[in-house]
Short mmCIF file of N, CA and C in Angstrom, two decimals:
data_model
loop_
_atom_site.label_atom_id
_atom_site.label_comp_id
_atom_site.label_asym_id
_atom_site.label_seq_id
_atom_site.Cartn_x
_atom_site.Cartn_y
_atom_site.Cartn_z
N LEU A 5 67.46 45.41 16.07
CA LEU A 5 66.99 43.98 15.96
C LEU A 5 67.82 43.32 14.74
N GLN A 6 68.58 42.74 14.99
CA GLN A 6 69.03 41.71 13.88
C GLN A 6 68.37 40.60 13.78
N ILE A 7 67.86 39.90 11.92
CA ILE A 7 66.87 38.89 12.44
C ILE A 7 67.99 37.64 11.77
N GLN A 8 67.95 36.84 12.31
CA GLN A 8 68.95 35.97 11.12
C GLN A 8 68.34 34.66 10.94
N LEU A 9 67.88 34.25 9.67
CA LEU A 9 67.18 32.77 8.90
C LEU A 9 68.20 31.95 8.91
N LEU A 10 67.09 30.87 9.18
CA LEU A 10 67.93 29.23 9.34
C LEU A 10 68.53 28.77 7.74
N SER A 11 69.71 28.47 7.86
CA SER A 11 70.21 28.03 6.81
C SER A 11 69.29 26.66 6.07
N LYS A 12 69.22 26.23 4.80
CA LYS A 12 68.88 25.11 4.89
C LYS A 12 69.31 23.82 5.43
N SER A 13 70.55 23.69 5.72
CA SER A 13 70.97 22.53 6.90
C SER A 13 70.33 22.83 7.89
N GLN A 14 70.62 23.78 8.67
CA GLN A 14 69.43 23.73 9.90
C GLN A 14 67.90 23.03 10.03
N ILE A 15 67.23 23.69 9.02
CA ILE A 15 65.80 23.53 8.72
C ILE A 15 65.73 21.95 8.73
N TYR A 16 66.78 21.34 7.59
CA TYR A 16 67.05 19.79 7.69
C TYR A 16 66.92 19.25 8.74
N LEU A 17 68.21 19.74 9.72
CA LEU A 17 68.10 18.55 11.16
C LEU A 17 66.80 18.90 11.87
N LEU A 18 66.75 20.36 12.03
CA LEU A 18 65.36 20.24 13.03
C LEU A 18 64.32 19.59 12.31
N ASP A 19 63.94 19.37 10.71
CA ASP A 19 63.13 18.03 10.49
C ASP A 19 62.87 17.02 10.84
N ARG A 20 64.64 16.52 10.91
CA ARG A 20 64.81 15.49 10.85
C ARG A 20 64.54 14.86 12.57
N ILE A 21 64.73 15.77 13.47
CA ILE A 21 63.90 15.11 14.74
C ILE A 21 63.00 15.65 15.00
N GLY A 22 62.24 16.29 13.91
CA GLY A 22 60.67 16.52 14.57
C GLY A 22 60.36 17.77 14.55
N PHE A 23 61.05 18.49 14.77
CA PHE A 23 60.74 20.07 15.33
C PHE A 23 59.37 20.70 14.68
N PRO A 24 58.41 20.81 16.17
CA PRO A 24 57.04 21.27 15.40
C PRO A 24 57.39 22.82 14.91
N TRP A 25 56.96 22.68 13.48
CA TRP A 25 57.06 24.32 12.97
C TRP A 25 55.71 24.43 13.35
N GLU A 26 55.27 25.85 13.42
CA GLU A 26 53.81 26.54 13.52
C GLU A 26 52.79 25.96 13.42
N SER A 27 52.70 25.35 12.64
CA SER A 27 51.50 25.02 11.79
C SER A 27 50.80 23.40 12.45
N ASP A 28 52.06 23.25 13.06
CA ASP A 28 51.58 21.41 13.80
C ASP A 28 52.05 21.21 14.90
N ARG A 29 52.26 22.44 15.66
CA ARG A 29 52.70 22.86 17.17
C ARG A 29 51.88 22.18 17.83
N GLU A 30 50.86 22.15 17.89
CA GLU A 30 49.53 21.96 18.65
C GLU A 30 49.17 20.22 18.49
N GLU A 31 49.55 19.92 17.60
CA GLU A 31 49.27 18.35 17.58
C GLU A 31 50.49 17.92 18.27
N PHE A 32 51.63 18.33 17.78
CA PHE A 32 52.81 17.92 18.82
C PHE A 32 53.05 17.48 20.10
N VAL A 33 52.99 18.65 20.64
CA VAL A 33 52.57 19.41 22.35
C VAL A 33 51.52 17.69 22.20
N TRP A 34 50.28 17.84 21.99
CA TRP A 34 49.14 16.47 22.01
C TRP A 34 50.20 15.48 22.18
N GLN A 35 50.52 15.10 21.20
CA GLN A 35 51.25 14.44 21.26
C GLN A 35 52.23 13.41 21.75
N MET A 36 52.81 14.41 22.55
CA MET A 36 53.96 14.53 23.75
C MET A 36 53.40 13.82 24.80
N ARG A 37 52.27 14.33 24.93
CA ARG A 37 51.64 14.59 26.23
C ARG A 37 50.70 12.97 26.06
N TYR A 38 50.21 12.66 25.30
CA TYR A 38 49.45 11.78 24.94
C TYR A 38 50.74 10.46 25.05
N ASP A 39 51.66 10.27 24.56
CA ASP A 39 52.97 10.00 24.65
C ASP A 39 53.47 9.42 26.44
N GLU A 40 53.30 10.06 26.79
CA GLU A 40 53.81 10.44 28.66
C GLU A 40 52.51 9.67 29.44
N LEU A 41 51.33 9.94 28.58
CA LEU A 41 49.85 9.15 29.62
C LEU A 41 50.36 7.48 29.36
N ALA A 42 50.72 7.27 27.86
CA ALA A 42 50.84 6.07 27.39
C ALA A 42 51.85 5.32 28.27
N GLN A 43 52.63 5.70 28.48
CA GLN A 43 53.81 5.12 28.97
C GLN A 43 53.43 5.55 30.66
N PHE A 44 52.47 5.85 30.97
CA PHE A 44 52.09 5.65 32.69
C PHE A 44 51.71 4.54 32.77
N VAL A 45 50.69 4.63 31.31
CA VAL A 45 49.64 3.12 31.48
C VAL A 45 50.82 2.01 31.46
N GLU A 46 51.30 1.76 30.84
CA GLU A 46 52.28 0.97 30.53
C GLU A 46 52.91 0.52 31.90
N GLU A 47 53.83 1.70 32.56
CA GLU A 47 54.37 1.36 33.78
C GLU A 47 53.88 0.63 35.03
N HIS A 48 52.36 1.44 35.00
CA HIS A 48 51.71 1.35 35.77
C HIS A 48 50.13 0.59 35.74
N GLY A 49 49.69 0.10 34.81
CA GLY A 49 48.83 -0.82 34.55
C GLY A 49 47.53 -0.28 34.92
N HIS A 50 47.61 1.06 34.56
CA HIS A 50 45.90 1.84 35.08
C HIS A 50 46.31 3.08 34.52
N LEU A 51 44.78 3.94 34.52
CA LEU A 51 44.90 5.53 34.58
C LEU A 51 44.80 6.71 35.49
N ARG A 52 45.23 5.82 36.56
CA ARG A 52 44.84 6.84 38.02
C ARG A 52 46.26 7.42 38.45
N VAL A 53 46.00 8.59 37.59
CA VAL A 53 46.96 9.33 37.78
C VAL A 53 47.05 10.12 38.84
N THR A 54 47.96 10.44 40.11
CA THR A 54 47.03 11.21 40.91
C THR A 54 48.22 12.64 41.38
N ARG A 55 48.01 13.76 41.72
CA ARG A 55 48.32 14.97 41.68
C ARG A 55 50.14 14.87 42.02
N LYS A 56 49.91 14.09 43.31
CA LYS A 56 51.14 13.69 44.03
C LYS A 56 52.69 13.42 42.87
N GLU A 57 51.87 12.28 41.75
CA GLU A 57 52.85 11.51 40.63
C GLU A 57 52.97 12.61 39.69
N ASN A 58 52.35 13.10 39.30
CA ASN A 58 51.81 14.12 37.97
C ASN A 58 51.06 14.76 37.81
N GLU A 59 51.21 16.06 38.41
CA GLU A 59 49.92 17.11 38.80
C GLU A 59 49.44 17.60 36.96
N SER A 60 50.62 17.85 36.44
CA SER A 60 50.63 18.19 35.14
C SER A 60 49.53 17.33 33.98
N LEU A 61 50.26 15.99 34.12
CA LEU A 61 49.38 14.98 33.45
C LEU A 61 48.12 14.85 33.86
N LEU A 62 48.15 14.84 34.97
CA LEU A 62 46.53 14.89 35.49
C LEU A 62 45.69 16.06 34.91
N GLY A 63 46.20 17.05 34.96
CA GLY A 63 45.19 18.41 34.46
C GLY A 63 45.20 18.21 32.68
N TRP A 64 46.23 17.66 32.18
CA TRP A 64 46.25 17.24 30.47
C TRP A 64 44.84 16.67 30.44
N MET A 65 44.86 15.40 31.28
CA MET A 65 43.93 14.50 31.18
C MET A 65 42.47 15.36 31.55
N GLY A 66 42.40 15.86 32.22
CA GLY A 66 40.65 16.69 32.44
C GLY A 66 40.58 17.42 31.48
N THR A 67 41.75 18.57 30.76
CA THR A 67 41.47 19.17 29.31
C THR A 67 40.83 18.56 28.34
N GLN A 68 41.15 17.10 28.11
CA GLN A 68 40.87 15.82 27.04
C GLN A 68 39.37 15.80 27.20
N ARG A 69 39.04 15.56 28.64
CA ARG A 69 37.77 15.60 29.02
C ARG A 69 36.37 16.82 28.29
N ARG A 70 37.07 17.99 28.69
CA ARG A 70 36.31 18.95 28.62
C ARG A 70 36.28 19.07 27.24
N ARG A 71 37.35 19.08 26.69
CA ARG A 71 37.45 18.60 24.82
C ARG A 71 36.64 18.04 24.33
N TYR A 72 36.55 17.06 24.75
CA TYR A 72 35.56 15.87 24.65
C TYR A 72 34.00 16.09 24.59
N ASN A 73 34.11 16.55 25.35
CA ASN A 73 32.74 17.00 26.28
C ASN A 73 31.96 18.21 25.56
N GLY A 74 32.78 19.26 24.32
CA GLY A 74 32.70 20.32 23.91
C GLY A 74 32.82 21.44 24.69
N HIS A 75 33.60 21.48 25.91
CA HIS A 75 33.77 22.48 26.76
C HIS A 75 34.98 23.38 27.09
N GLY A 76 35.81 22.54 26.02
CA GLY A 76 37.32 23.28 25.57
C GLY A 76 37.28 23.75 24.16
N SER A 77 38.37 24.76 24.50
CA SER A 77 38.42 25.77 23.64
C SER A 77 38.47 24.91 21.85
N THR A 78 38.77 23.87 21.60
CA THR A 78 38.83 23.39 20.18
C THR A 78 38.10 21.41 20.53
N GLU A 79 37.84 21.11 20.19
CA GLU A 79 37.01 19.41 20.23
C GLU A 79 38.70 19.19 20.20
N LEU A 80 38.52 17.66 20.10
CA LEU A 80 39.18 16.51 19.81
C LEU A 80 39.16 15.51 18.73
N SER A 81 40.07 15.89 17.95
CA SER A 81 40.19 14.68 16.83
C SER A 81 39.66 13.44 16.52
N GLU A 82 38.54 12.76 15.96
CA GLU A 82 38.40 11.43 16.03
C GLU A 82 39.54 10.73 16.35
N HIS A 83 40.94 10.97 15.55
CA HIS A 83 42.27 10.37 15.91
C HIS A 83 42.56 10.45 17.11
N GLN A 84 42.46 11.74 17.85
CA GLN A 84 42.86 11.70 19.07
C GLN A 84 42.00 11.06 19.84
N ILE A 85 40.83 11.01 19.84
CA ILE A 85 39.63 10.08 20.69
C ILE A 85 40.02 8.46 20.85
N LYS A 86 40.22 7.94 19.22
CA LYS A 86 40.77 6.60 19.20
C LYS A 86 41.98 6.75 19.69
N LEU A 87 42.99 7.13 19.87
CA LEU A 87 44.63 7.01 20.55
C LEU A 87 43.96 6.89 22.26
N LEU A 88 43.15 7.69 22.78
CA LEU A 88 43.10 7.62 24.20
C LEU A 88 41.98 6.38 24.61
N GLU A 89 41.37 6.22 23.79
CA GLU A 89 40.49 5.20 23.74
C GLU A 89 41.11 3.80 24.06
N LYS A 90 41.93 3.61 23.09
CA LYS A 90 42.66 2.33 22.88
C LYS A 90 43.67 2.24 24.18
N ILE A 91 43.88 3.20 24.96
CA ILE A 91 44.71 2.72 25.91
C ILE A 91 43.57 2.66 27.51
N GLY A 92 42.18 2.32 26.82
CA GLY A 92 41.30 2.54 27.86
C GLY A 92 40.86 3.73 29.15
N PHE A 93 40.76 5.28 28.22
CA PHE A 93 40.82 6.63 28.64
C PHE A 93 39.31 6.73 29.31
N SER A 94 38.93 6.65 30.23
CA SER A 94 37.52 7.41 30.57
C SER A 94 37.05 8.68 30.41
N TRP A 95 36.01 8.20 29.63
CA TRP A 95 35.28 10.14 29.84
C TRP A 95 34.96 10.70 31.04
N ALA A 96 34.36 10.12 32.04
CA ALA A 96 33.79 10.15 32.84
C ALA A 96 35.05 10.41 34.10
N GLY A 97 35.93 9.90 33.51
CA GLY A 97 36.86 10.27 35.08
C GLY A 97 37.17 8.97 35.67
N LYS A 98 36.45 8.04 35.64
CA LYS A 98 36.57 6.73 36.28
C LYS A 98 37.14 5.51 36.30
N TYR A 99 38.05 5.14 36.80
CA TYR A 99 38.69 4.01 35.78
C TYR A 99 38.51 2.56 37.19
#
């Protein structure tokens, strides 16, 4: 097994495109899903995502509700809560 380290220029280029290094990978993925949901709201004018439209996003929304209610592996940060509420996210799952 041969391990190759990244060069400084490779690291720089990855940093420039926002590559999620291990310490912030979870936040990066969360932000990508949030952006996807915000785009859905912008396009459709509501948050009623169906399984047919986007089952993965619908599941992510359910996970956020569980995290908010203390039933997930981690709780939502205040920043995440504010972002979701900004686009009209319902913690009860009804819109």
